[in-house]
Tab-separated table of C-alpha atoms and ligand atoms in Angstrom:
chain	number	residue	atom	x	y	z
A	164	MET	CA	0.265	-0.549	0.272
A	165	ASN	CA	0.518	3.707	-0.266
A	166	ASN	CA	1.674	5.553	2.412
A	167	ILE	CA	-0.331	8.801	2.536
A	168	ASP	CA	2.177	10.365	4.666
A	169	ASP	CA	4.877	10.374	1.609
A	170	ARG	CA	6.129	12.178	-0.785
A	171	LEU	CA	6.294	11.402	-4.156
A	172	VAL	CA	7.977	12.197	-7.367
A	173	PHE	CA	7.089	12.725	-11.063
A	174	ARG	CA	8.382	11.811	-13.719
A	175	ARG	CA	8.936	14.644	-15.539
A	176	GLY	CA	10.327	15.973	-11.713
A	177	LEU	CA	8.329	17.920	-9.457
A	178	ALA	CA	7.774	16.884	-6.025
A	179	LEU	CA	4.044	16.020	-4.455
A	180	LYS	CA	4.511	16.824	0.034
A	181	ASN	CA	1.754	13.541	0.680
A	182	ARG	CA	-0.124	11.676	-1.262
A	183	VAL	CA	-3.666	14.205	-0.683
A	184	VAL	CA	-4.792	16.087	-4.226
A	185	MET	CA	-8.124	18.102	-4.340
A	186	ALA	CA	-10.146	16.943	-6.728
A	187	PRO	CA	-10.455	19.077	-9.413
A	188	MET	CA	-14.109	20.616	-8.617
A	189	THR	CA	-15.750	23.077	-10.408
A	190	THR	CA	-16.486	26.863	-8.579
A	191	LYS	CA	-19.914	28.543	-10.472
A	192	MET	CA	-17.659	32.067	-8.813
A	193	SER	CA	-15.747	32.955	-11.388
A	194	PHE	CA	-16.581	36.748	-13.592
A	195	PHE	CA	-19.485	36.090	-16.460
A	196	ASP	CA	-15.562	36.000	-19.168
A	197	GLY	CA	-14.471	33.800	-17.619
A	198	VAL	CA	-12.006	35.602	-14.848
A	199	VAL	CA	-10.867	34.737	-11.785
A	200	THR	CA	-12.749	36.213	-8.863
A	201	THR	CA	-11.238	37.589	-5.262
A	202	ASP	CA	-14.111	35.020	-3.640
A	203	GLU	CA	-12.151	31.725	-6.106
A	204	LEU	CA	-8.759	33.190	-4.661
A	205	GLN	CA	-9.864	33.162	-1.169
A	206	TYR	CA	-12.497	29.361	-1.692
A	207	TYR	CA	-8.920	27.867	-3.182
A	208	ALA	CA	-6.073	29.870	-0.778
A	209	LEU	CA	-8.208	28.596	2.174
A	210	ARG	CA	-8.339	24.801	0.678
A	211	SER	CA	-4.858	25.084	0.798
A	212	GLY	CA	-1.441	24.689	2.219
A	213	GLU	CA	-2.044	21.285	3.932
A	214	VAL	CA	-2.719	18.892	0.360
A	215	GLY	CA	0.036	17.384	-1.789
A	216	ALA	CA	-1.217	19.550	-4.784
A	217	VAL	CA	-4.874	20.738	-6.035
A	218	ILE	CA	-6.324	20.601	-9.451
A	219	THR	CA	-8.734	22.739	-10.385
A	220	ALA	CA	-12.116	23.370	-11.347
A	221	ALA	CA	-12.230	22.872	-15.047
A	222	ALA	CA	-11.276	25.364	-17.674
A	223	ASN	CA	-12.198	25.916	-21.054
A	224	VAL	CA	-9.365	26.332	-23.873
A	225	GLN	CA	-11.668	27.602	-25.894
A	226	ALA	CA	-14.967	30.554	-25.382
A	227	ASN	CA	-17.824	27.501	-27.264
A	228	GLY	CA	-15.763	25.172	-25.182
A	229	LYS	CA	-17.142	27.060	-21.729
A	230	GLY	CA	-20.060	24.631	-20.102
A	231	TRP	CA	-20.813	27.185	-16.694
A	232	GLU	CA	-22.293	30.365	-16.062
A	233	GLY	CA	-19.490	31.076	-13.531
A	234	GLU	CA	-16.080	28.796	-15.457
A	235	LEU	CA	-12.374	29.829	-15.810
A	236	GLY	CA	-11.521	30.695	-18.915
A	237	VAL	CA	-8.352	29.964	-20.697
A	238	TYR	CA	-8.897	30.503	-23.658
A	239	ASP	CA	-6.922	33.415	-24.615
A	240	ASP	CA	-3.957	36.029	-23.169
A	241	LYS	CA	-6.003	37.985	-21.278
A	242	PHE	CA	-6.698	34.824	-18.258
A	243	ILE	CA	-3.014	34.589	-17.521
A	244	PRO	CA	-2.809	37.702	-15.081
A	245	GLY	CA	-5.803	36.550	-13.071
A	246	LEU	CA	-4.388	32.804	-14.133
A	247	SER	CA	-1.141	34.034	-12.057
A	248	LYS	CA	-2.830	35.567	-9.265
A	249	LEU	CA	-4.426	31.541	-8.814
A	250	SER	CA	-1.088	29.335	-9.331
A	251	SER	CA	-0.076	31.899	-5.978
A	252	ALA	CA	-3.092	31.506	-4.187
A	253	ILE	CA	-2.908	27.925	-4.160
A	254	LYS	CA	1.071	27.819	-4.058
A	255	LYS	CA	1.237	27.748	-0.380
A	256	ASN	CA	3.463	25.930	2.639
A	257	GLY	CA	4.717	23.396	-0.620
A	258	THR	CA	0.742	22.656	-2.324
A	259	LYS	CA	1.217	22.424	-5.979
A	260	ALA	CA	-1.456	23.294	-8.549
A	261	ILE	CA	-2.606	22.171	-11.767
A	262	LEU	CA	-4.867	23.706	-13.618
A	263	GLN	CA	-7.897	20.964	-15.480
A	264	ILE	CA	-8.503	22.343	-18.921
A	265	PHE	CA	-11.115	21.022	-21.379
A	266	HIS	CA	-13.614	21.372	-23.593
A	267	GLY	CA	-17.539	20.981	-22.913
A	268	GLY	CA	-18.174	20.146	-26.482
A	269	ARG	CA	-21.962	18.821	-26.203
A	270	MET	CA	-22.342	19.230	-23.044
A	271	THR	CA	-22.770	22.982	-23.011
A	272	ASN	CA	-26.096	24.380	-24.664
A	273	SER	CA	-26.063	28.021	-26.855
A	274	THR	CA	-27.081	29.852	-23.809
A	275	VAL	CA	-24.242	29.448	-22.584
A	276	LEU	CA	-22.776	29.720	-25.550
A	277	ARG	CA	-24.959	33.037	-26.307
A	278	GLY	CA	-25.872	31.611	-29.343
A	279	GLU	CA	-23.343	29.869	-31.166
A	280	SER	CA	-24.194	26.158	-31.490
A	281	THR	CA	-22.311	23.877	-29.247
A	282	VAL	CA	-19.607	21.686	-31.200
A	283	SER	CA	-18.641	17.582	-31.527
A	284	PRO	CA	-16.916	14.830	-33.562
A	285	SER	CA	-20.353	14.425	-34.618
A	286	ALA	CA	-24.114	15.357	-35.070
A	287	ILE	CA	-25.423	13.445	-32.434
A	288	PRO	CA	-27.012	15.083	-29.424
A	289	ALA	CA	-26.395	13.625	-25.896
A	290	GLU	CA	-29.295	12.038	-24.011
A	291	ARG	CA	-30.171	14.383	-21.328
A	292	PRO	CA	-33.900	16.385	-21.026
A	293	GLY	CA	-33.107	19.802	-23.059
A	294	SER	CA	-30.351	18.560	-25.405
A	295	GLU	CA	-29.595	20.305	-28.501
A	296	THR	CA	-27.390	18.966	-30.941
A	297	PRO	CA	-24.402	20.069	-31.564
A	298	ARG	CA	-22.332	21.315	-35.050
A	299	GLU	CA	-20.062	18.280	-36.351
A	300	LEU	CA	-15.957	19.738	-36.084
A	301	ALA	CA	-14.491	20.306	-39.472
A	302	ASP	CA	-11.579	18.365	-39.632
A	303	PHE	CA	-9.156	21.395	-39.534
A	304	GLU	CA	-11.371	22.557	-36.416
A	305	ILE	CA	-10.031	19.782	-34.805
A	306	VAL	CA	-6.435	20.157	-35.439
A	307	GLU	CA	-6.836	24.189	-33.664
A	308	LEU	CA	-8.688	22.348	-31.266
A	309	ILE	CA	-5.521	20.769	-30.321
A	310	GLU	CA	-3.471	23.826	-31.038
A	311	ASP	CA	-5.622	25.359	-28.177
A	312	PHE	CA	-5.215	22.365	-26.055
A	313	LYS	CA	-1.470	23.713	-26.617
A	314	LYS	CA	-1.962	27.316	-26.185
A	315	ALA	CA	-3.680	26.800	-22.772
A	316	THR	CA	-0.653	24.310	-21.130
A	317	GLU	CA	1.741	27.413	-22.093
A	318	ARG	CA	-0.371	30.042	-20.621
A	319	ALA	CA	-0.809	27.652	-17.149
A	320	ILE	CA	3.287	27.840	-17.776
A	321	LYS	CA	2.991	31.129	-17.792
A	322	ALA	CA	0.936	32.409	-15.048
A	323	GLY	CA	2.557	29.798	-12.238
A	324	PHE	CA	1.064	26.282	-12.168
A	325	ASP	CA	3.333	23.443	-11.799
A	326	GLY	CA	0.865	21.414	-14.216
A	327	VAL	CA	-2.093	21.041	-16.914
A	328	GLU	CA	-4.609	17.554	-16.258
A	329	LEU	CA	-6.734	17.332	-19.686
A	330	HIS	CA	-10.243	16.591	-18.584
A	331	GLY	CA	-10.594	13.811	-20.841
A	332	ALA	CA	-13.306	12.135	-17.763
A	333	ASN	CA	-17.349	13.148	-17.825
A	334	THR	CA	-18.532	13.238	-20.682
A	335	TYR	CA	-16.744	16.540	-22.986
A	336	LEU	CA	-15.601	16.767	-25.670
A	337	ILE	CA	-12.334	14.592	-25.065
A	338	GLN	CA	-14.135	11.785	-23.954
A	339	GLN	CA	-16.784	12.875	-26.543
A	340	PHE	CA	-14.129	11.373	-29.069
A	341	PHE	CA	-13.537	8.896	-27.329
A	342	SER	CA	-17.312	7.742	-26.766
A	343	PRO	CA	-18.427	5.462	-30.127
A	344	HIS	CA	-22.751	7.585	-28.953
A	345	SER	CA	-20.727	10.673	-30.047
A	346	ASN	CA	-18.501	10.369	-32.081
A	347	ARG	CA	-19.362	8.207	-35.763
A	348	ARG	CA	-17.364	10.080	-37.408
A	349	GLU	CA	-15.312	7.614	-40.302
A	350	ASP	CA	-12.561	9.320	-40.964
A	351	GLU	CA	-9.637	9.601	-39.540
A	352	TRP	CA	-10.994	10.160	-36.139
A	353	GLY	CA	-13.684	7.736	-35.937
A	354	GLY	CA	-15.136	4.197	-36.744
A	355	THR	CA	-12.618	2.147	-35.124
A	356	MET	CA	-11.942	1.819	-31.440
A	357	GLU	CA	-8.255	3.059	-32.640
A	358	ARG	CA	-9.058	6.192	-34.781
A	359	ARG	CA	-12.057	6.845	-32.206
A	360	PHE	CA	-8.356	7.358	-29.877
A	361	LYS	CA	-6.470	9.434	-32.387
A	362	PHE	CA	-7.703	12.621	-31.083
A	363	ILE	CA	-6.844	11.771	-27.468
A	364	ASN	CA	-3.315	10.156	-29.244
A	365	ASP	CA	-2.490	13.491	-31.219
A	366	LEU	CA	-3.320	15.741	-28.127
A	367	VAL	CA	-1.360	14.065	-25.701
A	368	ASP	CA	1.570	14.250	-28.453
A	369	GLY	CA	0.791	17.655	-28.624
A	370	VAL	CA	0.860	19.053	-25.338
A	371	THR	CA	3.245	17.090	-23.865
A	372	GLU	CA	5.780	18.215	-25.964
A	373	ILE	CA	5.458	21.611	-25.740
A	374	VAL	CA	5.984	21.159	-22.204
A	375	ASP	CA	8.982	19.230	-23.158
A	376	ASP	CA	10.324	22.249	-25.501
A	377	SER	CA	9.023	24.647	-23.211
A	378	GLU	CA	12.208	26.418	-20.346
A	379	VAL	CA	10.514	24.735	-17.816
A	380	SER	CA	12.346	21.669	-16.160
A	381	ASN	CA	9.917	20.310	-14.176
A	382	PHE	CA	6.048	20.942	-15.310
A	383	ILE	CA	3.416	17.821	-14.819
A	384	VAL	CA	1.352	16.941	-17.642
A	385	GLY	CA	-1.828	14.069	-16.127
A	386	TYR	CA	-4.789	12.893	-18.119
A	387	ARG	CA	-8.553	12.287	-16.373
A	388	PHE	CA	-10.382	10.135	-17.930
A	389	SER	CA	-13.424	8.132	-16.932
A	390	PRO	CA	-14.201	4.775	-16.386
A	391	GLU	CA	-17.716	3.991	-18.554
A	392	GLU	CA	-20.758	5.373	-20.183
A	393	TYR	CA	-23.883	3.394	-19.608
A	394	GLU	CA	-25.636	4.937	-23.725
A	395	ASN	CA	-25.829	2.861	-26.344
A	396	PRO	CA	-23.162	2.416	-27.841
A	397	GLY	CA	-21.162	3.678	-25.041
A	398	ILE	CA	-17.593	3.268	-23.619
A	399	ARG	CA	-17.628	0.294	-22.425
A	400	PHE	CA	-15.088	-0.898	-19.327
A	401	ALA	CA	-12.864	-2.932	-21.141
A	402	ASP	CA	-13.007	-0.025	-23.890
A	403	THR	CA	-11.221	1.784	-20.802
A	404	LEU	CA	-8.628	0.140	-20.233
A	405	TYR	CA	-7.593	0.273	-23.685
A	406	LEU	CA	-7.357	3.464	-23.566
A	407	VAL	CA	-5.276	3.476	-19.855
A	408	ASP	CA	-3.152	0.656	-21.450
A	409	LYS	CA	-2.247	2.865	-24.378
A	410	LEU	CA	-1.986	6.342	-22.244
A	411	ALA	CA	0.516	4.737	-19.399
A	412	ASP	CA	3.114	4.191	-21.797
A	413	LYS	CA	2.541	7.939	-23.069
A	414	PRO	CA	5.460	10.664	-21.674
A	415	LEU	CA	2.304	11.953	-18.812
A	416	ASP	CA	2.992	12.016	-15.342
A	417	TYR	CA	-0.236	10.586	-14.019
A	418	LEU	CA	-3.464	8.893	-14.879
A	419	HIS	CA	-6.653	9.903	-12.930
A	420	ILE	CA	-10.059	7.911	-12.297
A	421	SER	CA	-13.150	10.372	-12.445
A	422	LEU	CA	-15.162	7.686	-9.843
A	423	ASN	CA	-18.532	9.561	-7.029
A	424	ASP	CA	-17.387	6.443	-5.078
A	425	PHE	CA	-14.001	4.257	-5.352
A	426	ASN	CA	-15.474	0.760	-4.601
A	427	ARG	CA	-17.906	1.678	-7.664
A	428	VAL	CA	-18.128	-2.203	-9.847
A	429	SER	CA	-18.461	-1.921	-14.004
A	430	VAL	CA	-21.965	-2.767	-15.262
A	431	SER	CA	-20.012	-5.065	-18.109
A	432	ASP	CA	-20.430	-8.252	-16.698
A	433	ASP	CA	-17.100	-9.730	-17.350
A	434	PHE	CA	-14.840	-6.890	-15.072
A	435	LYS	CA	-17.514	-8.532	-11.346
A	436	GLU	CA	-14.792	-9.412	-9.602
A	437	HIS	CA	-12.732	-6.092	-8.456
A	438	SER	CA	-13.785	-2.240	-8.454
A	439	MET	CA	-12.923	-0.752	-11.177
A	440	LEU	CA	-9.709	1.406	-10.167
A	441	LYS	CA	-8.360	-2.229	-9.263
A	442	TYR	CA	-8.183	-3.547	-12.490
A	443	VAL	CA	-8.238	-0.098	-13.755
A	444	HIS	CA	-4.427	0.069	-11.464
A	445	GLU	CA	-3.676	-3.910	-12.021
A	446	LYS	CA	-3.869	-2.376	-16.218
A	447	ILE	CA	-1.093	0.073	-15.632
A	448	ASN	CA	0.909	-1.923	-13.434
A	449	GLY	CA	4.124	0.394	-11.903
A	450	ARG	CA	3.450	2.806	-15.427
A	451	VAL	CA	2.245	5.990	-14.413
A	452	PRO	CA	1.154	6.516	-11.046
A	453	LEU	CA	-2.865	6.247	-10.708
A	454	ILE	CA	-5.183	9.273	-9.082
A	455	GLY	CA	-8.167	7.276	-7.209
A	456	VAL	CA	-11.327	9.314	-6.281
A	457	GLY	CA	-14.568	9.192	-5.245
A	458	ASP	CA	-15.836	9.547	-1.432
A	459	VAL	CA	-13.304	9.565	0.175
A	460	ARG	CA	-14.710	10.976	4.207
A	461	THR	CA	-11.991	9.116	6.250
A	462	ARG	CA	-8.290	8.462	6.359
A	463	THR	CA	-9.475	4.818	6.298
A	464	ASP	CA	-11.029	5.235	3.546
A	465	ALA	CA	-8.439	7.448	2.053
A	466	GLU	CA	-5.860	4.721	2.529
A	467	GLU	CA	-8.264	1.808	0.920
A	468	VAL	CA	-7.764	3.756	-2.458
A	469	LEU	CA	-4.566	3.843	-1.287
A	470	LYS	CA	-3.625	0.265	-1.997
A	471	ASN	CA	-4.516	0.345	-5.473
A	472	ALA	CA	-3.554	3.649	-6.223
A	473	GLU	CA	-0.420	5.720	-5.682
A	474	ILE	CA	-2.408	9.661	-4.721
A	475	VAL	CA	-6.140	9.578	-3.664
A	476	ALA	CA	-8.335	13.036	-4.307
A	477	VAL	CA	-10.288	14.519	-1.968
A	478	GLY	CA	-12.857	16.638	-3.612
A	479	ARG	CA	-16.348	17.039	-1.693
A	480	ALA	CA	-14.560	16.543	1.945
A	481	LEU	CA	-12.361	19.414	1.684
A	482	ILE	CA	-14.976	21.333	0.941
A	483	ILE	CA	-16.843	20.628	3.482
A	484	ASP	CA	-13.456	20.615	6.030
A	485	PRO	CA	-10.792	22.501	3.936
A	486	HIS	CA	-8.608	21.834	6.646
A	487	TRP	CA	-9.466	18.145	6.006
A	488	THR	CA	-5.755	16.842	5.151
A	489	ASN	CA	-3.484	17.951	8.537
A	490	LYS	CA	-6.576	16.316	10.626
A	491	VAL	CA	-6.587	13.022	9.121
A	492	LEU	CA	-2.276	13.010	9.062
A	493	SER	CA	-2.478	14.470	12.877
A	494	GLY	CA	-4.293	11.503	13.977
A	495	GLN	CA	-7.326	13.901	15.009
A	496	GLU	CA	-10.312	13.127	12.826
A	497	GLN	CA	-12.644	13.286	15.525
A	498	LEU	CA	-12.248	17.332	14.229
A	499	ILE	CA	-13.625	16.691	11.143
A	500	ARG	CA	-16.577	19.075	10.261
A	501	ARG	CA	-18.516	16.628	8.412
A	502	GLU	CA	-21.557	18.163	7.311
A	503	LEU	CA	-22.706	22.427	5.691
A	504	SER	CA	-25.118	24.337	7.131
A	505	GLN	CA	-26.523	28.030	4.997
A	506	PHE	CA	-24.560	29.220	8.239
A	507	ASP	CA	-21.075	27.712	7.577
A	508	ARG	CA	-20.770	29.331	3.575
A	509	GLU	CA	-19.641	32.486	4.686
A	510	GLU	CA	-17.130	31.650	6.056
A	511	LEU	CA	-16.134	28.345	3.597
A	512	ILE	CA	-16.790	30.550	0.555
A	513	ILE	CA	-19.229	28.646	-1.314
A	514	GLU	CA	-21.192	30.819	-3.178
A	515	ASN	CA	-25.387	30.559	-5.007
A	516	GLY	CA	-23.614	28.240	-7.916
A	517	LEU	CA	-22.085	26.123	-5.616
A	518	TRP	CA	-24.263	25.640	-3.168
A	519	ALA	CA	-27.202	24.994	-5.882
A	520	PHE	CA	-24.706	22.216	-7.690
A	521	LEU	CA	-23.549	20.437	-3.701
A	522	GLU	CA	-27.796	20.265	-2.539
A	523	GLY	CA	-28.288	17.994	-5.716
A	524	MET	CA	-24.232	16.175	-5.781
A	525	MET	CA	-24.651	15.795	-1.739
A	526	PRO	CA	-28.008	16.293	-0.309
A	527	ASP	CA	-27.091	14.081	2.770
A	528	ARG	CA	-24.294	16.453	3.955
A	529	LEU	CA	-25.813	19.513	4.165
A	530	ILE	CA	-27.859	20.162	7.187
B	678	FMN	C1	-19.101	21.035	-6.571
B	678	FMN	C2	-18.116	20.175	-7.978
B	678	FMN	C3	-17.765	19.836	-9.144
B	678	FMN	C4	-17.027	19.657	-9.897
B	678	FMN	N1	-16.486	19.939	-10.676
B	678	FMN	C5	-15.442	19.236	-11.802
B	678	FMN	C6	-14.690	19.479	-13.310
B	678	FMN	O1	-14.767	20.442	-12.941
B	678	FMN	N2	-13.813	18.251	-13.115
B	678	FMN	C7	-13.783	16.521	-12.975
B	678	FMN	O2	-13.163	16.256	-13.913
B	678	FMN	N3	-14.527	16.801	-11.794
B	678	FMN	C8	-15.220	17.799	-11.065
B	678	FMN	N4	-16.488	17.541	-9.997
B	678	FMN	C9	-15.960	15.475	-9.899
B	678	FMN	C10	-14.874	15.788	-8.553
B	678	FMN	O3	-13.003	16.194	-9.187
B	678	FMN	C11	-15.328	14.016	-7.990
B	678	FMN	O4	-14.971	13.411	-9.271
B	678	FMN	C12	-16.036	13.844	-7.701
B	678	FMN	O5	-17.360	14.321	-6.427
B	678	FMN	C13	-15.691	13.151	-5.958
B	678	FMN	O6	-15.154	12.894	-5.454
B	678	FMN	P1	-15.407	13.170	-3.954
B	678	FMN	O7	-16.058	12.432	-3.226
B	678	FMN	O8	-14.460	13.484	-2.862
B	678	FMN	O9	-16.428	14.795	-3.701
B	678	FMN	C14	-16.973	17.819	-9.253
B	678	FMN	C15	-17.334	17.506	-8.338
B	678	FMN	C16	-18.152	18.007	-7.428
B	678	FMN	C17	-19.116	17.843	-6.246
């Protein structure tokens, strides 16, 4: 088992002081144009200093990648000053700052995009109420998209971040390329599983090359993925093991599975024996560190995750108690705050957008 207190040194030389990272969580606190707000800086600063790294909320790499109001932007140089403040707010007491970068693809709408249509590999709407039919991306736009992920990475470097995480999870555009539901293309970007992987392959190569050609020496690149989809057709767990196998041979610093429960078992009959986290860890077989996540509330939970991962990500528990990590590491778990009330919101800097999200995601922990 990996010890929660141990340091970890990534492939590109960056060191984490312990094995706990803050999971990427949308704050919905940025200005409507994507610029970071003072409240948002304080929200992160409050939760930094104890964890090994903070992975920020998703930031959109193109204007039409914006998924919701209050999202961070990284699609233009104008965001660099605000992002510099964000990395400084996070980088205290040795905590590293990782910017999650993404594009919403078909999982947004023309209201958020101010009248523009959403885009995706194919013109297939998502299977959720109110979904709009996206416009199919042209070949040259796919090449531009990869360029824009590279530019976003350069901006993260300029803004003083220690790394970027490519958000290939939670049904957004990177995942939409791999999914047989959203990607029905018959050109080089779609068709077989190998061809549906091409976008991810070229994206990871492009971003890691930018980093290795840059002047910074220990900037890291991670990749987040979701293990399966419920749509038919959709990504099955066997497809994810293919993806993980490919990614583990890439020059990435870590892989990060997206789960709401670290014990979750696949819906596929072929993989019922262990948790998906364990299968993924076995598939990686030490080639690259894995971040596990999903409803970690106690030290015991974190240690369970660290049996099948090198790093544990903690999300909601850190929203509720910003000092969760020190309380766990110093054996004072009885002091952890486990529920939230309206009256805690000011102290914990939880604005309306995030509160509404939490009402949907953890009603059992709101009092
Ligand atoms: C309010 C909220 C916002 C989230 N936003 C993101 C996000 O921007 N990017 C992402 O990859 N995951 C996002 N997630 C998922 C979390 O990273 C994490 O996987 C999930 O909350 C399970 O971990 P937990 O039980 O420790 O909270 C979000 C979760 C919550 C609760």
